[in-house]
Tab-separated table of C-alpha atoms and ligand atoms in Angstrom:
chain	number	residue	atom	x	y	z
A	220	MET	CA	-46.822	37.189	9.150
A	221	SER	CA	-46.381	36.327	5.473
A	222	ASN	CA	-45.759	39.191	3.129
A	223	GLU	CA	-46.889	37.192	0.123
A	224	ALA	CA	-50.372	37.064	-1.353
A	225	LYS	CA	-51.972	33.742	-2.214
A	226	LEU	CA	-54.290	33.595	-5.197
A	227	GLU	CA	-56.472	30.595	-5.990
A	228	LEU	CA	-57.387	30.228	-9.648
A	229	ASP	CA	-58.644	27.229	-11.571
A	230	GLY	CA	-57.907	24.997	-8.599
A	231	LYS	CA	-54.278	26.086	-8.322
A	232	THR	CA	-52.643	28.355	-5.756
A	233	PHE	CA	-50.287	31.074	-6.945
A	234	THR	CA	-48.026	33.159	-4.773
A	235	LEU	CA	-47.657	36.859	-5.478
A	236	PRO	CA	-45.045	39.034	-3.793
A	237	THR	CA	-46.062	42.197	-1.997
A	238	ILE	CA	-44.220	45.473	-1.854
A	239	THR	CA	-44.297	48.129	0.869
A	240	GLY	CA	-43.477	51.774	0.269
A	241	SER	CA	-41.567	54.081	2.601
A	242	GLU	CA	-44.872	55.303	4.088
A	243	GLN	CA	-46.109	51.728	4.596
A	244	GLU	CA	-48.372	51.752	1.545
A	245	ARG	CA	-48.793	48.177	0.419
A	246	ALA	CA	-49.241	46.610	-2.978
A	247	VAL	CA	-49.589	43.127	-4.376
A	248	ASP	CA	-47.046	42.883	-7.170
A	249	VAL	CA	-48.876	41.335	-10.129
A	250	SER	CA	-46.038	41.776	-12.651
A	251	SER	CA	-45.778	38.006	-13.157
A	252	LEU	CA	-49.531	37.287	-13.018
A	253	ARG	CA	-50.263	36.870	-16.716
A	254	ALA	CA	-47.132	34.860	-17.429
A	255	ASN	CA	-47.870	32.477	-14.535
A	256	THR	CA	-51.670	32.249	-14.623
A	257	GLY	CA	-52.906	33.557	-17.987
A	258	TYR	CA	-55.065	36.090	-16.143
A	259	ILE	CA	-54.755	39.869	-16.111
A	260	THR	CA	-56.169	42.280	-13.532
A	261	LEU	CA	-59.081	44.543	-14.456
A	262	ASP	CA	-59.379	47.873	-12.657
A	263	ASP	CA	-61.611	50.427	-14.321
A	264	GLY	CA	-60.256	53.941	-13.726
A	265	TYR	CA	-57.096	52.464	-12.104
A	266	GLY	CA	-58.519	53.088	-8.610
A	267	ASN	CA	-56.562	50.108	-7.228
A	268	THR	CA	-53.638	50.046	-9.582
A	269	GLY	CA	-50.159	51.349	-8.886
A	270	SER	CA	-48.617	52.060	-12.280
A	271	CYS	CA	-45.133	52.770	-10.946
A	272	VAL	CA	-42.990	53.271	-7.882
A	273	SER	CA	-42.023	56.894	-7.373
A	274	LYS	CA	-39.969	58.988	-4.978
A	275	VAL	CA	-41.470	62.361	-5.895
A	276	THR	CA	-44.726	62.975	-4.027
A	277	PHE	CA	-46.593	61.289	-1.200
A	278	ILE	CA	-50.315	61.612	-0.594
A	279	ASP	CA	-52.353	60.058	2.200
A	280	GLY	CA	-55.873	60.789	1.054
A	281	ASP	CA	-57.533	59.536	4.250
A	282	LYS	CA	-55.473	61.826	6.436
A	283	GLY	CA	-55.310	64.774	3.998
A	284	ILE	CA	-51.505	64.635	3.699
A	285	LEU	CA	-49.512	65.926	0.719
A	286	ARG	CA	-45.714	66.034	0.707
A	287	TYR	CA	-43.244	66.891	-2.041
A	288	ARG	CA	-40.026	64.885	-1.551
A	289	GLY	CA	-41.110	64.376	2.057
A	290	ILE	CA	-41.748	68.052	2.861
A	291	PRO	CA	-45.344	68.856	3.899
A	292	ILE	CA	-47.174	71.121	1.474
A	293	GLU	CA	-48.121	73.429	4.377
A	294	GLU	CA	-44.438	74.055	5.121
A	295	LEU	CA	-43.547	74.711	1.500
A	296	ALA	CA	-46.536	77.035	1.093
A	297	GLU	CA	-45.360	79.046	4.074
A	298	LYS	CA	-41.596	79.083	3.531
A	299	SER	CA	-40.766	78.337	-0.093
A	300	ASN	CA	-41.684	79.681	-3.496
A	301	PHE	CA	-42.576	78.080	-6.801
A	302	ILE	CA	-39.097	78.031	-8.347
A	303	GLU	CA	-37.395	76.585	-5.281
A	304	THR	CA	-40.180	73.987	-5.023
A	305	ALA	CA	-39.794	73.172	-8.726
A	306	TYR	CA	-36.104	72.448	-8.110
A	307	LEU	CA	-36.979	70.287	-5.112
A	308	LEU	CA	-39.431	68.201	-7.124
A	309	ILE	CA	-37.180	67.734	-10.140
A	310	TYR	CA	-33.805	67.241	-8.455
A	311	GLY	CA	-34.941	65.581	-5.223
A	312	SER	CA	-33.711	68.051	-2.587
A	313	LEU	CA	-33.926	71.744	-1.793
A	314	PRO	CA	-31.287	73.716	-3.720
A	315	THR	CA	-28.284	75.291	-2.039
A	316	ARG	CA	-27.838	79.003	-2.728
A	317	PRO	CA	-25.442	78.419	-5.699
A	318	GLN	CA	-27.720	75.699	-7.114
A	319	LEU	CA	-30.717	78.013	-6.911
A	320	LYS	CA	-28.754	80.785	-8.629
A	321	THR	CA	-27.680	78.477	-11.455
A	322	PHE	CA	-31.257	77.261	-11.875
A	323	SER	CA	-32.682	80.824	-11.861
A	324	ASP	CA	-30.024	81.982	-14.338
A	325	LEU	CA	-30.889	79.112	-16.672
A	326	LEU	CA	-34.585	79.981	-16.441
A	327	ALA	CA	-33.840	83.618	-17.293
A	328	GLU	CA	-31.516	82.642	-20.131
A	329	HIS	CA	-34.067	80.373	-21.793
A	330	GLN	CA	-37.288	82.302	-21.352
A	331	PHE	CA	-37.405	83.652	-24.901
A	332	LEU	CA	-39.082	81.613	-27.603
A	333	HIS	CA	-37.567	81.151	-31.028
A	334	GLU	CA	-38.639	84.305	-32.831
A	335	ASP	CA	-40.270	82.354	-35.666
A	336	MET	CA	-42.706	80.764	-33.213
A	337	LYS	CA	-44.545	84.082	-33.254
A	338	TYR	CA	-45.902	83.230	-36.726
A	339	HIS	CA	-47.538	80.124	-35.301
A	340	PHE	CA	-49.327	82.176	-32.662
A	341	GLN	CA	-50.579	84.404	-35.442
A	342	GLY	CA	-52.158	81.415	-37.171
A	343	PHE	CA	-54.595	80.689	-34.336
A	344	PRO	CA	-57.951	82.452	-34.669
A	345	THR	CA	-58.710	85.133	-32.066
A	346	GLY	CA	-60.847	83.508	-29.374
A	347	SER	CA	-58.953	80.168	-29.459
A	348	HIS	CA	-58.813	78.487	-26.066
A	349	PRO	CA	-55.363	79.129	-24.509
A	350	MET	CA	-55.089	75.443	-23.477
A	351	ALA	CA	-55.294	74.399	-27.139
A	352	ILE	CA	-52.615	76.943	-28.030
A	353	LEU	CA	-50.465	75.932	-25.058
A	354	SER	CA	-50.360	72.215	-25.848
A	355	SER	CA	-49.815	72.869	-29.569
A	356	MET	CA	-47.013	75.340	-29.005
A	357	ILE	CA	-45.150	73.243	-26.426
A	358	ASN	CA	-45.163	70.436	-28.956
A	359	ALA	CA	-44.299	72.764	-31.845
A	360	ALA	CA	-41.208	73.930	-29.916
A	361	SER	CA	-39.586	70.633	-30.983
A	362	CYS	CA	-39.543	71.923	-34.569
A	363	PHE	CA	-37.360	74.845	-33.506
A	364	ASP	CA	-34.804	72.917	-31.489
A	365	GLU	CA	-32.357	70.366	-32.843
A	366	GLY	CA	-31.961	68.759	-29.428
A	367	LEU	CA	-35.672	68.044	-29.159
A	368	MET	CA	-35.902	66.839	-32.754
A	369	HIS	CA	-33.057	64.369	-32.189
A	370	TRP	CA	-33.810	63.525	-28.580
A	371	GLN	CA	-31.605	60.903	-27.030
A	372	PHE	CA	-33.653	59.445	-24.230
A	373	GLY	CA	-31.571	59.162	-21.075
A	374	LYS	CA	-28.441	60.314	-22.869
A	375	MET	CA	-29.081	64.040	-23.194
A	376	LYS	CA	-26.013	65.788	-21.820
A	377	GLN	CA	-28.020	68.988	-21.638
A	378	PHE	CA	-31.165	67.642	-19.969
A	379	ASP	CA	-30.966	70.392	-17.325
A	380	ILE	CA	-31.147	73.015	-20.039
A	381	TYR	CA	-34.305	71.438	-21.439
A	382	VAL	CA	-35.796	71.374	-17.949
A	383	ALA	CA	-35.114	75.124	-17.607
A	384	LYS	CA	-36.343	75.812	-21.124
A	385	LEU	CA	-39.626	74.051	-20.505
A	386	ILE	CA	-40.341	75.627	-17.112
A	387	SER	CA	-39.444	79.069	-18.400
A	388	GLN	CA	-40.987	78.828	-21.849
A	389	VAL	CA	-44.280	77.327	-20.719
A	390	ARG	CA	-44.867	80.639	-18.958
A	391	THR	CA	-43.963	82.654	-22.065
A	392	ILE	CA	-46.145	80.441	-24.283
A	393	ALA	CA	-48.991	80.627	-21.750
A	394	ALA	CA	-48.881	84.431	-21.697
A	395	TYR	CA	-48.686	84.589	-25.500
A	396	SER	CA	-51.621	82.145	-25.737
A	397	TYR	CA	-53.727	84.574	-23.772
A	398	ARG	CA	-52.527	87.631	-25.699
A	399	LYS	CA	-53.270	85.853	-28.952
A	400	SER	CA	-56.691	84.658	-27.776
A	401	GLN	CA	-57.544	88.312	-27.072
A	402	GLY	CA	-55.947	89.690	-30.239
A	403	LEU	CA	-53.419	91.678	-28.148
A	404	PRO	CA	-49.760	92.389	-29.068
A	405	LEU	CA	-47.231	89.932	-27.608
A	406	ILE	CA	-45.089	91.244	-24.748
A	407	TYR	CA	-41.525	89.930	-24.316
A	408	PRO	CA	-40.340	88.617	-20.938
A	409	LYS	CA	-38.172	90.990	-18.922
A	410	GLN	CA	-34.787	89.722	-17.760
A	411	SER	CA	-34.924	91.589	-14.440
A	412	TYR	CA	-38.263	90.128	-13.270
A	413	LYS	CA	-38.643	87.018	-11.181
A	414	TYR	CA	-40.690	84.108	-12.509
A	415	THR	CA	-44.216	85.008	-11.408
A	416	PRO	CA	-44.048	88.823	-11.789
A	417	ASN	CA	-42.644	88.234	-15.269
A	418	PHE	CA	-45.704	86.160	-16.137
A	419	LEU	CA	-48.022	88.931	-14.933
A	420	HIS	CA	-45.971	91.421	-16.978
A	421	MET	CA	-46.304	89.352	-20.166
A	422	LEU	CA	-49.995	88.817	-19.492
A	423	PHE	CA	-51.047	92.377	-18.723
A	424	SER	CA	-48.446	94.994	-19.776
A	425	MET	CA	-49.060	96.987	-22.946
A	426	PRO	CA	-46.366	98.275	-25.309
A	427	TYR	CA	-47.150	101.801	-24.072
A	428	GLU	CA	-47.718	100.989	-20.370
A	429	GLU	CA	-46.099	98.580	-17.897
A	430	PHE	CA	-48.492	96.604	-15.725
A	431	ASP	CA	-48.342	97.609	-12.065
A	432	ILE	CA	-47.478	94.299	-10.356
A	433	LYS	CA	-48.802	94.294	-6.812
A	434	PRO	CA	-46.606	92.118	-4.538
A	435	GLU	CA	-49.644	90.464	-2.911
A	436	VAL	CA	-50.971	89.500	-6.339
A	437	ALA	CA	-47.620	88.012	-7.413
A	438	LYS	CA	-47.407	86.164	-4.077
A	439	ALA	CA	-50.897	84.697	-4.387
A	440	LEU	CA	-50.228	83.503	-7.926
A	441	ASP	CA	-46.853	82.039	-6.943
A	442	LEU	CA	-48.633	80.107	-4.190
A	443	ILE	CA	-51.158	78.771	-6.700
A	444	PHE	CA	-48.271	77.540	-8.898
A	445	LEU	CA	-46.598	75.926	-5.883
A	446	LEU	CA	-49.755	74.179	-4.678
A	447	HIS	CA	-50.288	72.685	-8.118
A	448	ALA	CA	-46.663	71.658	-8.652
A	449	ASP	CA	-47.238	67.918	-8.243
A	450	HIS	CA	-49.886	65.457	-7.195
A	451	GLU	CA	-48.524	61.942	-7.809
A	452	GLN	CA	-50.206	59.670	-10.353
A	453	ASN	CA	-53.183	61.718	-11.533
A	454	CYS	CA	-54.612	61.728	-15.079
A	455	SER	CA	-52.130	64.205	-16.597
A	456	THR	CA	-48.997	62.972	-14.807
A	457	SER	CA	-49.759	59.385	-15.760
A	458	THR	CA	-50.244	60.610	-19.324
A	459	VAL	CA	-46.812	62.242	-19.242
A	460	ARG	CA	-45.298	59.006	-17.925
A	461	MET	CA	-47.163	56.989	-20.551
A	462	VAL	CA	-45.816	59.142	-23.398
A	463	ALA	CA	-42.349	59.301	-21.819
A	464	SER	CA	-42.279	55.503	-21.667
A	465	SER	CA	-42.202	55.468	-25.477
A	466	GLN	CA	-39.046	57.629	-25.160
A	467	ALA	CA	-40.733	60.675	-26.709
A	468	ASN	CA	-38.960	63.932	-25.939
A	469	LEU	CA	-39.617	65.975	-22.804
A	470	PHE	CA	-41.662	68.672	-24.550
A	471	ALA	CA	-43.848	66.202	-26.470
A	472	SER	CA	-44.540	64.219	-23.287
A	473	CYS	CA	-45.488	67.328	-21.307
A	474	ALA	CA	-47.631	68.687	-24.168
A	475	ALA	CA	-49.654	65.469	-23.807
A	476	GLY	CA	-49.963	66.248	-20.090
A	477	VAL	CA	-51.492	69.637	-20.961
A	478	CYS	CA	-54.148	67.909	-23.090
A	479	ALA	CA	-55.003	65.480	-20.289
A	480	LEU	CA	-55.210	68.341	-17.807
A	481	TRP	CA	-57.701	70.317	-19.878
A	482	GLY	CA	-60.791	68.220	-19.058
A	483	PRO	CA	-63.303	69.533	-16.486
A	484	LEU	CA	-62.856	66.503	-14.215
A	485	HIS	CA	-59.150	67.350	-13.843
A	486	GLY	CA	-57.437	70.745	-14.299
A	487	GLY	CA	-60.382	72.188	-16.200
A	488	ALA	CA	-62.372	72.059	-12.955
A	489	ASN	CA	-61.128	75.509	-11.879
A	490	GLN	CA	-62.724	77.099	-14.948
A	491	ALA	CA	-65.818	74.923	-14.482
A	492	VAL	CA	-66.152	76.083	-10.840
A	493	LEU	CA	-66.194	79.733	-11.845
A	494	GLU	CA	-68.661	79.076	-14.662
A	495	MET	CA	-70.873	77.170	-12.222
A	496	LEU	CA	-70.775	80.030	-9.697
A	497	ALA	CA	-71.516	82.605	-12.411
A	498	ASP	CA	-74.488	80.526	-13.664
A	499	ILE	CA	-75.868	80.194	-10.141
A	500	HIS	CA	-75.473	83.940	-9.624
A	501	SER	CA	-77.095	84.944	-12.893
A	502	SER	CA	-80.035	82.579	-12.311
A	503	GLY	CA	-80.763	84.322	-8.981
A	504	ASP	CA	-80.175	81.111	-7.002
A	505	ASP	CA	-78.260	81.381	-3.721
A	506	GLY	CA	-76.821	77.911	-4.268
A	507	SER	CA	-79.564	75.836	-2.652
A	508	LYS	CA	-81.281	74.855	-5.919
A	509	PHE	CA	-77.927	73.950	-7.398
A	510	ILE	CA	-77.033	71.679	-4.466
A	511	THR	CA	-80.274	69.774	-5.014
A	512	ALA	CA	-79.485	69.439	-8.738
A	513	ALA	CA	-75.897	68.295	-8.043
A	514	LYS	CA	-77.275	65.374	-6.002
A	515	ASP	CA	-79.606	64.304	-8.797
A	516	LYS	CA	-77.750	62.012	-11.218
A	517	ASN	CA	-80.222	62.892	-13.995
A	518	SER	CA	-79.614	66.636	-13.781
A	519	GLY	CA	-76.260	66.420	-15.545
A	520	LYS	CA	-74.845	68.715	-12.838
A	521	LYS	CA	-72.053	68.144	-10.354
A	522	LEU	CA	-70.747	70.371	-7.614
A	523	MET	CA	-67.552	71.328	-9.428
A	524	GLY	CA	-64.548	71.762	-7.132
A	525	PHE	CA	-65.863	69.059	-4.807
A	526	GLY	CA	-64.679	65.479	-4.489
A	527	HIS	CA	-61.408	63.769	-5.184
A	528	ARG	CA	-60.361	60.255	-6.086
A	529	VAL	CA	-57.740	60.202	-3.334
A	530	TYR	CA	-58.669	62.777	-0.665
A	531	LYS	CA	-61.465	61.437	1.516
A	532	ASN	CA	-61.008	63.754	4.489
A	533	HIS	CA	-59.863	67.104	3.183
A	534	ASP	CA	-57.656	68.413	0.398
A	535	PRO	CA	-54.752	70.158	2.197
A	536	ARG	CA	-54.260	72.414	-0.823
A	537	ALA	CA	-57.857	73.647	-0.470
A	538	THR	CA	-57.259	74.586	3.168
A	539	ILE	CA	-54.178	76.645	2.256
A	540	ILE	CA	-55.779	78.271	-0.731
A	541	LYS	CA	-58.957	79.160	1.133
A	542	LYS	CA	-56.854	81.134	3.636
A	543	SER	CA	-54.935	82.851	0.843
A	544	CYS	CA	-58.232	83.616	-0.896
A	545	ASP	CA	-59.605	85.394	2.191
A	546	GLU	CA	-56.336	87.368	2.562
A	547	VAL	CA	-56.162	88.440	-1.086
A	548	LEU	CA	-59.786	89.529	-1.165
A	549	SER	CA	-59.450	91.565	2.002
A	550	ARG	CA	-56.095	93.137	0.935
A	551	LEU	CA	-57.438	94.095	-2.455
A	552	ASN	CA	-60.669	95.187	-0.830
A	553	ILE	CA	-62.736	93.023	-3.130
A	554	SER	CA	-66.175	91.774	-2.285
A	555	ASP	CA	-67.231	89.113	-4.717
A	556	PRO	CA	-70.811	87.782	-4.878
A	557	LEU	CA	-69.420	84.573	-6.385
A	558	LEU	CA	-67.324	84.052	-3.266
A	559	ASP	CA	-70.461	84.425	-1.153
A	560	ILE	CA	-72.161	81.759	-3.249
A	561	ALA	CA	-69.060	79.540	-2.981
A	562	LYS	CA	-69.117	79.859	0.796
A	563	LYS	CA	-72.827	78.998	0.925
A	564	LEU	CA	-72.319	75.988	-1.317
A	565	GLU	CA	-69.435	74.771	0.808
A	566	GLU	CA	-71.359	75.206	4.037
A	567	ALA	CA	-74.452	73.470	2.677
A	568	ALA	CA	-72.529	70.592	1.093
A	569	LEU	CA	-70.466	69.890	4.202
A	570	LYS	CA	-73.712	69.397	6.182
A	571	ASP	CA	-75.529	67.431	3.503
A	572	SER	CA	-75.652	63.657	3.952
A	573	TYR	CA	-75.175	63.068	0.181
A	574	PHE	CA	-71.753	64.771	0.265
A	575	VAL	CA	-70.822	63.594	3.773
A	576	GLU	CA	-71.540	59.914	3.055
A	577	ARG	CA	-69.565	60.041	-0.183
A	578	LYS	CA	-66.710	61.931	1.510
A	579	LEU	CA	-66.899	64.801	-0.946
A	580	TYR	CA	-64.922	67.829	0.268
A	581	PRO	CA	-63.809	71.001	-1.519
A	582	ASN	CA	-60.701	70.390	-3.592
A	583	VAL	CA	-57.997	72.873	-4.634
A	584	ASP	CA	-60.042	74.095	-7.594
A	585	PHE	CA	-62.945	75.270	-5.484
A	586	TYR	CA	-61.093	78.352	-4.239
A	587	SER	CA	-58.260	78.817	-6.751
A	588	GLY	CA	-60.708	80.188	-9.325
A	589	ILE	CA	-61.971	82.854	-6.925
A	590	ILE	CA	-58.422	84.081	-6.204
A	591	MET	CA	-57.512	84.090	-9.866
A	592	ARG	CA	-60.640	86.076	-10.672
A	593	ALA	CA	-59.809	88.534	-7.866
A	594	ILE	CA	-56.306	89.126	-9.191
A	595	GLY	CA	-57.569	89.683	-12.712
A	596	ILE	CA	-56.696	86.378	-14.391
A	597	PRO	CA	-59.243	85.690	-17.147
A	598	VAL	CA	-61.309	82.552	-16.617
A	599	GLU	CA	-60.070	80.781	-19.764
A	600	MET	CA	-56.532	81.060	-18.342
A	601	PHE	CA	-57.302	79.191	-15.119
A	602	THR	CA	-56.369	75.767	-16.422
A	603	VAL	CA	-53.298	77.238	-18.127
A	604	ILE	CA	-52.155	78.489	-14.709
A	605	PHE	CA	-52.613	74.949	-13.395
A	606	ALA	CA	-50.477	73.673	-16.303
A	607	ILE	CA	-47.644	76.126	-15.557
A	608	GLY	CA	-47.754	75.028	-11.917
A	609	ARG	CA	-47.823	71.300	-12.730
A	610	MET	CA	-44.845	71.433	-15.118
A	611	PRO	CA	-42.188	70.628	-12.447
A	612	GLY	CA	-44.197	67.578	-11.348
A	613	TRP	CA	-44.510	66.329	-14.903
A	614	ILE	CA	-40.788	66.883	-15.473
A	615	ALA	CA	-39.884	65.089	-12.222
A	616	ASN	CA	-41.989	62.109	-13.303
A	617	TYR	CA	-40.496	62.164	-16.809
A	618	LYS	CA	-37.020	62.185	-15.263
A	619	GLU	CA	-37.885	59.187	-13.074
A	620	ILE	CA	-38.933	57.175	-16.108
A	621	MET	CA	-35.822	58.289	-18.002
A	622	GLU	CA	-33.479	57.367	-15.166
A	623	GLU	CA	-35.054	53.993	-14.376
A	624	PRO	CA	-32.762	51.367	-15.909
A	625	LYS	CA	-35.574	48.789	-16.131
A	626	SER	CA	-38.136	51.210	-17.548
A	627	ARG	CA	-40.282	49.713	-20.330
A	628	ILE	CA	-43.011	51.054	-22.531
A	629	TYR	CA	-46.412	51.412	-20.806
A	630	ARG	CA	-48.737	49.005	-22.488
A	631	PRO	CA	-51.861	47.998	-20.564
A	632	ARG	CA	-53.984	44.995	-21.500
A	633	GLN	CA	-57.748	44.799	-21.932
A	634	ILE	CA	-60.578	42.317	-21.774
A	635	TYR	CA	-62.144	42.238	-25.221
A	636	THR	CA	-65.962	42.098	-25.174
A	637	GLY	CA	-66.646	42.773	-28.862
A	638	LYS	CA	-67.761	40.363	-31.578
A	639	THR	CA	-65.943	37.092	-32.022
A	640	ILE	CA	-64.731	36.213	-35.521
A	641	ASN	CA	-66.815	37.965	-38.140
A	642	SER	CA	-66.731	38.171	-41.971
A	643	TYR	CA	-66.282	41.096	-44.286
A	644	VAL	CA	-69.539	41.869	-46.154
A	645	PRO	CA	-69.153	43.639	-49.523
A	646	LEU	CA	-70.709	47.143	-49.601
A	647	ASP	CA	-73.635	46.294	-51.966
A	648	GLN	CA	-74.706	43.313	-49.811
A	649	ARG	CA	-74.880	45.235	-46.522
A	650	LYS	CA	-78.258	45.940	-44.948
B	132	CMC	N1	-70.822	66.492	-7.163
B	132	CMC	C1	-71.807	65.599	-6.962
B	132	CMC	N2	-71.574	64.278	-6.815
B	132	CMC	C2	-70.318	63.839	-6.867
B	132	CMC	C3	-69.238	64.728	-7.061
B	132	CMC	C4	-69.522	66.099	-7.209
B	132	CMC	N3	-68.538	66.974	-7.402
B	132	CMC	N4	-68.077	64.021	-7.082
B	132	CMC	C5	-68.406	62.748	-6.892
B	132	CMC	N5	-69.767	62.624	-6.755
B	132	CMC	C6	-70.519	61.387	-6.468
B	132	CMC	C7	-70.526	60.440	-7.667
B	132	CMC	O1	-71.638	60.704	-8.509
B	132	CMC	C8	-70.603	59.113	-6.978
B	132	CMC	O2	-71.920	58.932	-6.507
B	132	CMC	P1	-72.559	57.424	-6.401
B	132	CMC	O3	-71.682	56.688	-5.445
B	132	CMC	O4	-73.946	57.652	-5.899
B	132	CMC	O5	-72.524	56.868	-7.799
B	132	CMC	C9	-69.730	59.290	-5.738
B	132	CMC	O6	-69.788	60.695	-5.454
B	132	CMC	C10	-68.284	58.861	-5.922
B	132	CMC	O7	-67.727	59.602	-6.982
B	132	CMC	P2	-66.814	58.992	-8.130
B	132	CMC	O8	-67.329	59.469	-9.440
B	132	CMC	O9	-66.612	57.528	-7.944
B	132	CMC	O10	-65.462	59.714	-7.835
B	132	CMC	P3	-64.182	59.623	-8.737
B	132	CMC	O11	-63.060	59.301	-7.826
B	132	CMC	O12	-64.359	58.765	-9.923
B	132	CMC	O13	-64.055	61.112	-9.294
B	132	CMC	C11	-63.738	63.432	-9.295
B	132	CMC	C12	-63.359	62.117	-8.632
B	132	CMC	C13	-62.800	64.519	-8.783
B	132	CMC	C14	-63.538	63.316	-10.838
B	132	CMC	C15	-65.219	63.763	-8.972
B	132	CMC	O14	-65.365	63.916	-7.584
B	132	CMC	C16	-65.693	65.005	-9.704
B	132	CMC	O15	-66.148	64.903	-10.844
B	132	CMC	N6	-65.600	66.209	-9.042
B	132	CMC	C17	-65.932	67.455	-9.710
B	132	CMC	C18	-64.800	67.860	-10.647
B	132	CMC	C19	-63.597	68.399	-9.900
B	132	CMC	O16	-63.729	69.228	-9.005
B	132	CMC	N7	-62.400	67.956	-10.316
B	132	CMC	C20	-61.146	68.457	-9.769
B	132	CMC	C21	-60.381	67.434	-9.000
B	132	CMC	S1	-59.056	68.186	-8.059
B	132	CMC	C22	-57.935	68.728	-9.224
B	132	CMC	C23	-57.164	67.597	-9.780
B	132	CMC	O17	-56.262	67.120	-9.080
B	132	CMC	O18	-57.461	67.183	-10.906
């Protein structure tokens, strides 16, 4: 069987090579299409377009499979933790004990922000959205670091230090973003705490009282970070790769990822889910009226936390997080009316032909918001938590671009449908 594609255009036949990935995913390689035929491909929303080859994460959306560097997400969720998984994603294999120690030491060493960055936090008005502060401050970090200001793409001897700085400092910036948004004093990270407890400490301790970090709360949050750590070529990761392709520094590229993540169709969905559940609750609906509205294209409503471009069977992250959600709520002895509504919505949608025919299942954001609410994370921090979790995936993708010898700037084409040649009309003659 031929592994070439034949394309007939303008009476001529062109041959296009195909490429097969390690999991037998197939692509027609159109790299030479425009040069050979004068045509480009058009693929709104990139639903059929592979923008790169990557060794980081594999997803089979039809089967509900997600693997980081080949390891199933279920196994990592059970046996690993966020920091070990971050190492796996960025460096390609699980760390040995000494490698993990070096990585953890680097994270601890670089968790403090430049002291002058505090003045920038002060400049944001109380009530600012923490995602706006997060993206701004990750980018602003370049102004405080010579290495970032004079970034040598692919030639940074200390790239590992910048990896550690970003993973560690995103957590410090995220906590400060929240403290600032609430007008609370900033709390420094504590050297003796591990990654996730330290975040909870910076988020909730007060200068006069340390926050009591419950192990089950730290574990649930660590799992949320881990489950979000990568997800192949989604909107934010592709944004990071796009910016990285111009050879921008690591922090600038990942700050762009934070902006892309913020929207409600992507990382912002976790906040949108909670807001949807709260609206349903306050309107006295048990979810049934909302389901009807979500099916009506004119209602402007969608069932947030449902559907996925890639998963058409189930989102494996949602399965894991649903279990963790039940455990956390029962351990903390919390009964949440919003969870009851969520369960009703899920049950109703999974039986409804509209959702079944369109293969719309709960995604990771459907339950992550409920857990975060249960463990006391404020709703405007939900997407920030997603951003902290996704940082290793963005860094791993940045690193791939940086280490690819043939990497070139991302520069898509378009089909222009605007006016053909037109003349400039002076201001006083315009109608
Ligand atoms: N509620 C109601 N209808 C929906 C929903 C939903 N949540 N999602 C998709 N549909 C409908 C959509 O209107 C379309 O209907 P029709 O065929 O009649 O025009 C059909 O299902 C196919 O949807 P689509 O818009 O082609 O799907 P997409 O691949 O472009 O978008 C999505 C995927 C995730 C943006 C979308 O499902 C959505 O908006 N979901 C709600 C937001 C959400 O939960 N986002 C988080 C995604 S998971 C976290 C992450 O990785 O970012």
